[in-house]
């Protein structure tokens, strides 16, 4: 068994008790929430709300009158068999609800992560190498502004300042224009249409993520540039580009990797505000509606999904550490 295999087996085994704890916390949080899905569903029918028998009938049908431990082990048992239950709000299996929303969230966040890393690392390096220059001041000021500005405020400003003045060119909500599909308009028109809808939410996500990582990259690069081996490389007469991109950058990227472990889970949690502002039909929007409507099964599944993505994210980071810095061993 290789070092990587032993490492993966050990980490996966360590995930099992963590996931068990997450299931308890997820289930416990939903049990502590006031109200219940039966009141949300019946609120649309005034007569039903005043009929205790109707409420009790729904609770009995969904098993909500069973003892808490019975409900928990039933949920875990079904989940282990791939059954996450049915959504009380959507009246569909939870897997179907999440399966419809997840591709939309992935589509948005994959592009966001690409732009965040493609821009933040070069900007951080340039800002560090040209410390106290005008470029550094502009990058630093933009980074501080981005970290200080709440994403919902940035989104609102973009809707007001960009979308409202674009004469409909940049939509403010949704994911696609109804009726525009590959069969009738061709793939170029479809991609152009999808890109128009993605402009605003993608800009908000990239702006928020870009600023933080740029600051991390700048600080890390400045620290590495003061190391003795960098001075030695310069003293040997190596070109500045070789010193920066071959000797300094690789070590400066390590702290960036450390903070990247939570990025996968942030695809779920961080998208809640953005997807609701722009009515993007992704996991974040589903999670928000599930919490508001006491949709226990969907809420617990989203929390569990976030925990799994967090563990996978940090596992990938640990693997990347070894790839970036050969001095680190799996053992």
mmCIF file of C-alpha atoms in Angstrom:
data_model
loop_
_atom_site.group_PDB
_atom_site.id
_atom_site.type_symbol
_atom_site.label_atom_id
_atom_site.label_comp_id
_atom_site.label_asym_id
_atom_site.label_seq_id
_atom_site.Cartn_x
_atom_site.Cartn_y
_atom_site.Cartn_z
ATOM 1 C CA UNK A 1 0.000 0.000 0.000
ATOM 2 C CA UNK A 2 1.520 3.321 -1.048
ATOM 3 C CA UNK A 3 1.769 6.354 1.196
ATOM 4 C CA UNK A 4 -1.028 8.101 -0.704
ATOM 5 C CA UNK A 5 -3.344 5.089 -0.392
ATOM 6 C CA UNK A 6 -2.696 4.777 3.357
ATOM 7 C CA UNK A 7 -3.297 8.498 3.723
ATOM 8 C CA UNK A 8 -6.602 8.358 1.828
ATOM 9 C CA UNK A 9 -7.843 5.325 3.772
ATOM 10 C CA UNK A 10 -6.968 6.984 7.077
ATOM 11 C CA UNK A 11 -8.698 10.239 6.144
ATOM 12 C CA UNK A 12 -11.835 8.513 4.882
ATOM 13 C CA UNK A 13 -12.057 6.491 8.113
ATOM 14 C CA UNK A 14 -11.671 9.710 10.104
ATOM 15 C CA UNK A 15 -14.548 11.238 8.153
ATOM 16 C CA UNK A 16 -17.036 8.619 9.337
ATOM 17 C CA UNK A 17 -17.319 9.775 12.998
ATOM 18 C CA UNK A 18 -17.288 13.394 11.830
ATOM 19 C CA UNK A 19 -20.200 12.745 9.494
ATOM 20 C CA UNK A 20 -22.030 10.968 12.317
ATOM 21 C CA UNK A 21 -21.633 14.090 14.479
ATOM 22 C CA UNK A 22 -22.810 16.263 11.591
ATOM 23 C CA UNK A 23 -25.975 14.186 11.210
ATOM 24 C CA UNK A 24 -26.739 14.645 14.920
ATOM 25 C CA UNK A 25 -26.158 18.394 14.728
ATOM 26 C CA UNK A 26 -28.161 18.785 11.511
ATOM 27 C CA UNK A 27 -31.077 16.805 12.904
ATOM 28 C CA UNK A 28 -30.902 18.564 16.291
ATOM 29 C CA UNK A 29 -30.892 22.047 14.758
ATOM 30 C CA UNK A 30 -34.006 21.315 12.733
ATOM 31 C CA UNK A 31 -35.780 19.874 15.786
ATOM 32 C CA UNK A 32 -35.040 23.053 17.750
ATOM 33 C CA UNK A 33 -36.502 25.267 15.006
ATOM 34 C CA UNK A 34 -39.908 26.707 15.980
ATOM 35 C CA UNK A 35 -42.996 25.635 14.064
ATOM 36 C CA UNK A 36 -43.077 22.797 11.622
ATOM 37 C CA UNK A 37 -43.634 22.022 7.948
ATOM 38 C CA UNK A 38 -47.291 21.174 8.590
ATOM 39 C CA UNK A 39 -48.071 24.785 9.562
ATOM 40 C CA UNK A 40 -46.311 26.127 6.451
ATOM 41 C CA UNK A 41 -48.174 23.746 4.154
ATOM 42 C CA UNK A 42 -51.553 24.317 5.779
ATOM 43 C CA UNK A 43 -51.111 28.098 6.009
ATOM 44 C CA UNK A 44 -52.286 28.268 2.391
ATOM 45 C CA UNK A 45 -55.623 26.848 3.517
ATOM 46 C CA UNK A 46 -57.260 29.030 6.162
ATOM 47 C CA UNK A 47 -59.778 26.373 7.163
ATOM 48 C CA UNK A 48 -57.138 23.689 7.560
ATOM 49 C CA UNK A 49 -55.069 25.826 9.946
ATOM 50 C CA UNK A 50 -58.001 26.011 12.349
ATOM 51 C CA UNK A 51 -58.516 22.253 12.162
ATOM 52 C CA UNK A 52 -56.214 20.475 14.658
ATOM 53 C CA UNK A 53 -57.158 17.154 13.096
ATOM 54 C CA UNK A 54 -55.668 18.228 9.761
ATOM 55 C CA UNK A 55 -52.434 19.249 11.464
ATOM 56 C CA UNK A 56 -52.220 16.003 13.404
ATOM 57 C CA UNK A 57 -52.988 13.999 10.270
ATOM 58 C CA UNK A 58 -50.040 15.559 8.447
ATOM 59 C CA UNK A 59 -47.695 15.055 11.422
ATOM 60 C CA UNK A 60 -48.772 11.432 11.672
ATOM 61 C CA UNK A 61 -48.354 10.933 7.922
ATOM 62 C CA UNK A 62 -44.812 12.311 7.958
ATOM 63 C CA UNK A 63 -43.827 10.515 11.170
ATOM 64 C CA UNK A 64 -43.271 13.764 13.076
ATOM 65 C CA UNK A 65 -45.173 12.442 16.096
ATOM 66 C CA UNK A 66 -42.688 9.612 16.588
ATOM 67 C CA UNK A 67 -40.068 9.948 19.366
ATOM 68 C CA UNK A 68 -37.045 12.046 18.332
ATOM 69 C CA UNK A 69 -34.557 9.115 18.449
ATOM 70 C CA UNK A 70 -36.877 7.056 16.241
ATOM 71 C CA UNK A 71 -37.082 9.894 13.710
ATOM 72 C CA UNK A 72 -33.298 10.368 13.758
ATOM 73 C CA UNK A 73 -32.369 6.711 13.232
ATOM 74 C CA UNK A 74 -35.053 6.356 10.568
ATOM 75 C CA UNK A 75 -33.580 9.345 8.711
ATOM 76 C CA UNK A 76 -30.003 8.040 9.043
ATOM 77 C CA UNK A 77 -31.052 4.522 8.043
ATOM 78 C CA UNK A 78 -32.842 5.744 4.929
ATOM 79 C CA UNK A 79 -29.954 8.068 4.102
ATOM 80 C CA UNK A 80 -27.461 5.187 4.219
ATOM 81 C CA UNK A 81 -29.602 3.499 1.563
ATOM 82 C CA UNK A 82 -29.517 6.635 -0.593
ATOM 83 C CA UNK A 83 -32.979 7.832 0.403
ATOM 84 C CA UNK A 84 -32.950 11.397 1.754
ATOM 85 C CA UNK A 85 -36.709 11.502 2.100
ATOM 86 C CA UNK A 86 -39.249 13.761 0.407
ATOM 87 C CA UNK A 87 -39.406 17.517 0.420
ATOM 88 C CA UNK A 88 -42.445 18.777 2.321
ATOM 89 C CA UNK A 89 -42.423 22.022 0.330
ATOM 90 C CA UNK A 90 -41.659 20.823 -3.203
ATOM 91 C CA UNK A 91 -43.539 17.487 -2.744
ATOM 92 C CA UNK A 92 -40.638 15.746 -4.517
ATOM 93 C CA UNK A 93 -37.829 13.419 -3.424
ATOM 94 C CA UNK A 94 -34.983 15.435 -1.863
ATOM 95 C CA UNK A 95 -32.491 13.899 -4.297
ATOM 96 C CA UNK A 96 -34.547 15.224 -7.184
ATOM 97 C CA UNK A 97 -34.777 18.717 -5.653
ATOM 98 C CA UNK A 98 -31.027 18.914 -5.001
ATOM 99 C CA UNK A 99 -30.166 17.165 -8.259
ATOM 100 C CA UNK A 100 -31.996 19.871 -10.202
ATOM 101 C CA UNK A 101 -30.409 22.778 -8.304
ATOM 102 C CA UNK A 102 -26.851 21.515 -7.831
ATOM 103 C CA UNK A 103 -25.741 21.753 -11.508
ATOM 104 C CA UNK A 104 -26.791 25.412 -11.580
ATOM 105 C CA UNK A 105 -24.733 26.186 -8.474
ATOM 106 C CA UNK A 106 -21.745 24.242 -9.822
ATOM 107 C CA UNK A 107 -22.000 26.023 -13.168
ATOM 108 C CA UNK A 108 -21.881 29.433 -11.476
ATOM 109 C CA UNK A 109 -19.176 28.606 -8.958
ATOM 110 C CA UNK A 110 -16.820 26.788 -11.329
ATOM 111 C CA UNK A 111 -16.532 29.947 -13.403
ATOM 112 C CA UNK A 112 -16.232 32.001 -10.218
ATOM 113 C CA UNK A 113 -13.390 29.886 -8.826
ATOM 114 C CA UNK A 114 -11.588 30.001 -12.166
ATOM 115 C CA UNK A 115 -11.672 33.798 -12.290
ATOM 116 C CA UNK A 116 -10.919 34.215 -8.565
ATOM 117 C CA UNK A 117 -7.718 32.165 -8.699
ATOM 118 C CA UNK A 118 -6.682 33.356 -12.158
ATOM 119 C CA UNK A 119 -6.810 36.952 -10.978
ATOM 120 C CA UNK A 120 -6.004 36.885 -7.257
ATOM 121 C CA UNK A 121 -2.662 35.054 -7.458
ATOM 122 C CA UNK A 122 -1.108 37.315 -10.152
ATOM 123 C CA UNK A 123 -2.518 40.434 -8.478
ATOM 124 C CA UNK A 124 -1.157 39.363 -5.091
ATOM 125 C CA UNK A 125 2.278 38.642 -6.560
ATOM 126 C CA UNK A 126 2.424 41.944 -8.455
ATOM 127 C CA UNK A 127 1.247 43.836 -5.382
ATOM 128 C CA UNK A 128 3.940 42.222 -3.216
ATOM 129 C CA UNK A 129 6.769 42.593 -5.721
ATOM 130 C CA UNK A 130 5.869 46.265 -6.253
ATOM 131 C CA UNK A 131 5.181 46.996 -2.586
ATOM 132 C CA UNK A 132 4.091 50.604 -1.853
ATOM 133 C CA UNK A 133 3.843 51.412 -5.578
ATOM 134 C CA UNK A 134 0.668 52.891 -7.097
ATOM 135 C CA UNK A 135 -0.289 49.431 -8.355
ATOM 136 C CA UNK A 136 0.070 48.018 -4.850
ATOM 137 C CA UNK A 137 -2.035 50.825 -3.376
ATOM 138 C CA UNK A 138 -4.815 50.358 -5.952
ATOM 139 C CA UNK A 139 -4.884 46.583 -5.438
ATOM 140 C CA UNK A 140 -4.805 46.939 -1.636
ATOM 141 C CA UNK A 141 -7.517 49.613 -1.593
ATOM 142 C CA UNK A 142 -9.724 47.530 -3.892
ATOM 143 C CA UNK A 143 -9.163 44.474 -1.710
ATOM 144 C CA UNK A 144 -10.155 46.348 1.453
ATOM 145 C CA UNK A 145 -13.218 47.796 -0.284
ATOM 146 C CA UNK A 146 -14.229 44.351 -1.512
ATOM 147 C CA UNK A 147 -13.911 42.827 1.937
ATOM 148 C CA UNK A 148 -15.843 45.667 3.552
ATOM 149 C CA UNK A 149 -18.723 45.705 1.063
ATOM 150 C CA UNK A 150 -21.456 43.111 1.783
ATOM 151 C CA UNK A 151 -22.265 40.961 -1.223
ATOM 152 C CA UNK A 152 -25.976 41.881 -1.166
ATOM 153 C CA UNK A 153 -25.025 45.582 -1.321
ATOM 154 C CA UNK A 154 -22.642 45.001 -4.248
ATOM 155 C CA UNK A 155 -25.375 43.003 -5.988
ATOM 156 C CA UNK A 156 -27.922 45.767 -5.458
ATOM 157 C CA UNK A 157 -25.515 48.407 -6.765
ATOM 158 C CA UNK A 158 -24.818 46.341 -9.878
ATOM 159 C CA UNK A 159 -28.530 45.882 -10.547
ATOM 160 C CA UNK A 160 -29.107 49.625 -10.161
ATOM 161 C CA UNK A 161 -25.951 50.891 -11.845
ATOM 162 C CA UNK A 162 -25.423 48.316 -14.597
ATOM 163 C CA UNK A 163 -28.436 46.134 -15.303
ATOM 164 C CA UNK A 164 -31.058 48.896 -15.098
ATOM 165 C CA UNK A 165 -29.095 50.991 -17.589
ATOM 166 C CA UNK A 166 -28.341 48.199 -20.039
ATOM 167 C CA UNK A 167 -31.782 48.325 -21.701
ATOM 168 C CA UNK A 168 -32.382 44.674 -20.924
ATOM 169 C CA UNK A 169 -29.050 43.425 -22.224
ATOM 170 C CA UNK A 170 -28.030 42.228 -18.747
ATOM 171 C CA UNK A 171 -30.898 40.428 -16.940
ATOM 172 C CA UNK A 172 -31.291 40.848 -13.195
ATOM 173 C CA UNK A 173 -32.794 37.464 -12.356
ATOM 174 C CA UNK A 174 -33.100 33.919 -13.606
ATOM 175 C CA UNK A 175 -30.708 31.656 -15.442
ATOM 176 C CA UNK A 176 -31.945 31.669 -19.072
ATOM 177 C CA UNK A 177 -34.511 33.198 -21.391
ATOM 178 C CA UNK A 178 -37.526 30.879 -21.772
ATOM 179 C CA UNK A 179 -37.684 29.354 -25.231
ATOM 180 C CA UNK A 180 -34.018 29.776 -26.137
ATOM 181 C CA UNK A 181 -32.634 26.264 -26.480
ATOM 182 C CA UNK A 182 -30.127 24.297 -28.552
ATOM 183 C CA UNK A 183 -32.777 22.868 -30.886
ATOM 184 C CA UNK A 184 -34.232 26.152 -32.095
ATOM 185 C CA UNK A 185 -31.435 28.721 -31.701
ATOM 186 C CA UNK A 186 -28.131 26.817 -31.849
ATOM 187 C CA UNK A 187 -25.403 26.544 -29.254
ATOM 188 C CA UNK A 188 -23.871 29.998 -29.841
ATOM 189 C CA UNK A 189 -27.159 31.779 -29.078
ATOM 190 C CA UNK A 190 -27.766 29.543 -26.059
ATOM 191 C CA UNK A 191 -24.290 30.156 -24.619
ATOM 192 C CA UNK A 192 -24.592 33.900 -25.209
ATOM 193 C CA UNK A 193 -27.963 33.908 -23.463
ATOM 194 C CA UNK A 194 -26.627 31.958 -20.461
ATOM 195 C CA UNK A 195 -23.614 34.282 -20.251
ATOM 196 C CA UNK A 196 -25.873 37.357 -20.045
ATOM 197 C CA UNK A 197 -27.679 35.929 -17.036
ATOM 198 C CA UNK A 198 -24.409 34.948 -15.385
ATOM 199 C CA UNK A 199 -22.728 38.352 -15.620
ATOM 200 C CA UNK A 200 -24.073 39.928 -12.428
ATOM 201 C CA UNK A 201 -23.997 36.974 -9.988
ATOM 202 C CA UNK A 202 -20.581 35.947 -11.284
ATOM 203 C CA UNK A 203 -19.232 39.470 -10.832
ATOM 204 C CA UNK A 204 -20.435 39.641 -7.223
ATOM 205 C CA UNK A 205 -18.963 36.245 -6.308
ATOM 206 C CA UNK A 206 -15.636 36.938 -8.034
ATOM 207 C CA UNK A 207 -15.345 40.398 -6.452
ATOM 208 C CA UNK A 208 -15.999 39.028 -2.958
ATOM 209 C CA UNK A 209 -13.641 36.072 -3.291
ATOM 210 C CA UNK A 210 -10.963 37.883 -5.245
ATOM 211 C CA UNK A 211 -10.297 40.545 -2.640
ATOM 212 C CA UNK A 212 -9.650 38.171 0.248
ATOM 213 C CA UNK A 213 -7.361 35.822 -1.675
ATOM 214 C CA UNK A 214 -5.413 38.730 -3.161
ATOM 215 C CA UNK A 215 -4.630 39.965 0.360
ATOM 216 C CA UNK A 216 -3.571 36.472 1.436
ATOM 217 C CA UNK A 217 -1.363 36.111 -1.628
ATOM 218 C CA UNK A 218 0.265 39.519 -1.125
ATOM 219 C CA UNK A 219 1.045 38.860 2.551
ATOM 220 C CA UNK A 220 2.385 35.398 1.854
ATOM 221 C CA UNK A 221 4.565 36.602 -1.027
ATOM 222 C CA UNK A 222 6.010 39.451 1.044
ATOM 223 C CA UNK A 223 6.947 36.994 3.784
ATOM 224 C CA UNK A 224 8.612 34.603 1.340
ATOM 225 C CA UNK A 225 10.539 37.385 -0.398
ATOM 226 C CA UNK A 226 12.290 38.110 2.922
ATOM 227 C CA UNK A 227 13.536 34.528 3.278
ATOM 228 C CA UNK A 228 17.265 33.764 3.079
ATOM 229 C CA UNK A 229 16.943 31.421 0.107
ATOM 230 C CA UNK A 230 15.391 34.221 -1.941
ATOM 231 C CA UNK A 231 18.282 36.542 -1.058
ATOM 232 C CA UNK A 232 20.685 33.730 -1.973
ATOM 233 C CA UNK A 233 18.986 33.227 -5.332
ATOM 234 C CA UNK A 234 19.287 36.931 -6.079
ATOM 235 C CA UNK A 235 22.920 36.977 -4.899
ATOM 236 C CA UNK A 236 23.691 34.161 -7.356
ATOM 237 C CA UNK A 237 22.594 36.495 -10.153
ATOM 238 C CA UNK A 238 19.396 34.708 -11.134
ATOM 239 C CA UNK A 239 16.918 36.726 -13.135
ATOM 240 C CA UNK A 240 14.195 38.360 -11.021
ATOM 241 C CA UNK A 241 11.465 36.423 -12.867
ATOM 242 C CA UNK A 242 13.208 33.148 -12.007
ATOM 243 C CA UNK A 243 13.525 34.179 -8.360
ATOM 244 C CA UNK A 244 9.875 35.188 -8.135
ATOM 245 C CA UNK A 245 8.112 32.519 -10.177
ATOM 246 C CA UNK A 246 10.411 29.520 -9.615
ATOM 247 C CA UNK A 247 11.669 29.948 -6.045
ATOM 248 C CA UNK A 248 9.269 32.258 -4.205
ATOM 249 C CA UNK A 249 5.847 31.613 -5.740
ATOM 250 C CA UNK A 250 5.698 27.918 -4.948
ATOM 251 C CA UNK A 251 6.171 28.507 -1.224
ATOM 252 C CA UNK A 252 3.951 31.576 -1.198
ATOM 253 C CA UNK A 253 1.046 29.555 -2.601
ATOM 254 C CA UNK A 254 0.964 27.178 0.408
ATOM 255 C CA UNK A 255 -1.094 29.542 2.652
ATOM 256 C CA UNK A 256 -3.497 30.052 -0.259
ATOM 257 C CA UNK A 257 -4.026 26.301 -0.399
ATOM 258 C CA UNK A 258 -4.716 26.265 3.346
ATOM 259 C CA UNK A 259 -7.625 28.692 3.007
ATOM 260 C CA UNK A 260 -8.947 26.937 -0.095
ATOM 261 C CA UNK A 261 -10.262 23.922 1.782
ATOM 262 C CA UNK A 262 -13.552 25.614 2.537
ATOM 263 C CA UNK A 263 -14.178 26.773 -1.011
ATOM 264 C CA UNK A 264 -16.169 23.689 -2.008
ATOM 265 C CA UNK A 265 -18.536 24.102 0.918
ATOM 266 C CA UNK A 266 -18.763 27.836 0.253
ATOM 267 C CA UNK A 267 -20.267 26.898 -3.118
ATOM 268 C CA UNK A 268 -23.319 25.915 -1.105
ATOM 269 C CA UNK A 269 -23.291 28.290 1.868
ATOM 270 C CA UNK A 270 -21.840 31.320 0.118
ATOM 271 C CA UNK A 271 -24.353 31.168 -2.704
ATOM 272 C CA UNK A 272 -27.422 31.660 -0.513
ATOM 273 C CA UNK A 273 -27.461 35.458 -0.702
ATOM 274 C CA UNK A 274 -26.306 35.745 -4.313
ATOM 275 C CA UNK A 275 -28.745 33.146 -5.630
ATOM 276 C CA UNK A 276 -31.651 34.764 -3.802
ATOM 277 C CA UNK A 277 -30.824 38.278 -4.970
ATOM 278 C CA UNK A 278 -30.569 37.167 -8.603
ATOM 279 C CA UNK A 279 -33.197 34.374 -8.392
ATOM 280 C CA UNK A 280 -30.556 31.881 -9.513
ATOM 281 C CA UNK A 281 -32.135 28.399 -9.169
ATOM 282 C CA UNK A 282 -29.271 26.782 -7.289
ATOM 283 C CA UNK A 283 -28.626 25.023 -3.990
ATOM 284 C CA UNK A 284 -28.351 28.277 -2.035
ATOM 285 C CA UNK A 285 -31.837 29.346 -3.104
ATOM 286 C CA UNK A 286 -33.220 25.889 -2.318
ATOM 287 C CA UNK A 287 -31.570 25.987 1.132
ATOM 288 C CA UNK A 288 -33.072 29.402 1.896
ATOM 289 C CA UNK A 289 -36.576 28.269 0.906
ATOM 290 C CA UNK A 290 -36.153 25.021 2.845
ATOM 291 C CA UNK A 291 -35.256 26.853 6.068
ATOM 292 C CA UNK A 292 -38.095 29.358 5.699
ATOM 293 C CA UNK A 293 -40.614 26.594 5.019
ATOM 294 C CA UNK A 294 -39.318 24.204 7.707
ATOM 295 C CA UNK A 295 -38.538 21.691 4.997
ATOM 296 C CA UNK A 296 -36.580 19.446 7.374
ATOM 297 C CA UNK A 297 -35.389 16.817 4.909
ATOM 298 C CA UNK A 298 -34.040 19.323 2.380
ATOM 299 C CA UNK A 299 -32.390 21.465 5.076
ATOM 300 C CA UNK A 300 -30.645 18.476 6.648
ATOM 301 C CA UNK A 301 -29.518 17.201 3.250
ATOM 302 C CA UNK A 302 -28.036 20.607 2.358
ATOM 303 C CA UNK A 303 -26.204 20.801 5.708
ATOM 304 C CA UNK A 304 -24.867 17.300 5.213
ATOM 305 C CA UNK A 305 -23.811 18.155 1.673
ATOM 306 C CA UNK A 306 -21.936 21.205 2.977
ATOM 307 C CA UNK A 307 -20.127 19.073 5.567
ATOM 308 C CA UNK A 308 -19.139 16.458 2.978
ATOM 309 C CA UNK A 309 -17.864 19.134 0.600
ATOM 310 C CA UNK A 310 -15.835 20.698 3.435
ATOM 311 C CA UNK A 311 -14.154 17.377 4.231
ATOM 312 C CA UNK A 312 -13.467 16.668 0.563
ATOM 313 C CA UNK A 313 -12.105 20.191 0.122
ATOM 314 C CA UNK A 314 -9.595 19.855 2.962
ATOM 315 C CA UNK A 315 -8.636 16.369 1.769
ATOM 316 C CA UNK A 316 -7.836 17.771 -1.679
ATOM 317 C CA UNK A 317 -5.859 20.594 -0.042
ATOM 318 C CA UNK A 318 -3.745 18.113 1.920
ATOM 319 C CA UNK A 319 -3.041 16.179 -1.291
ATOM 320 C CA UNK A 320 -2.151 19.408 -3.094
ATOM 321 C CA UNK A 321 0.271 20.336 -0.296
ATOM 322 C CA UNK A 322 2.441 17.324 -1.159
ATOM 323 C CA UNK A 323 2.289 18.154 -4.854
ATOM 324 C CA UNK A 324 3.323 21.787 -4.302
ATOM 325 C CA UNK A 325 5.941 21.143 -1.606
ATOM 326 C CA UNK A 326 7.785 17.807 -2.042
ATOM 327 C CA UNK A 327 9.249 18.164 1.463
ATOM 328 C CA UNK A 328 5.833 17.281 2.881
ATOM 329 C CA UNK A 329 5.147 13.550 3.077
ATOM 330 C CA UNK A 330 1.842 11.718 3.402
ATOM 331 C CA UNK A 331 3.169 9.797 6.407
#
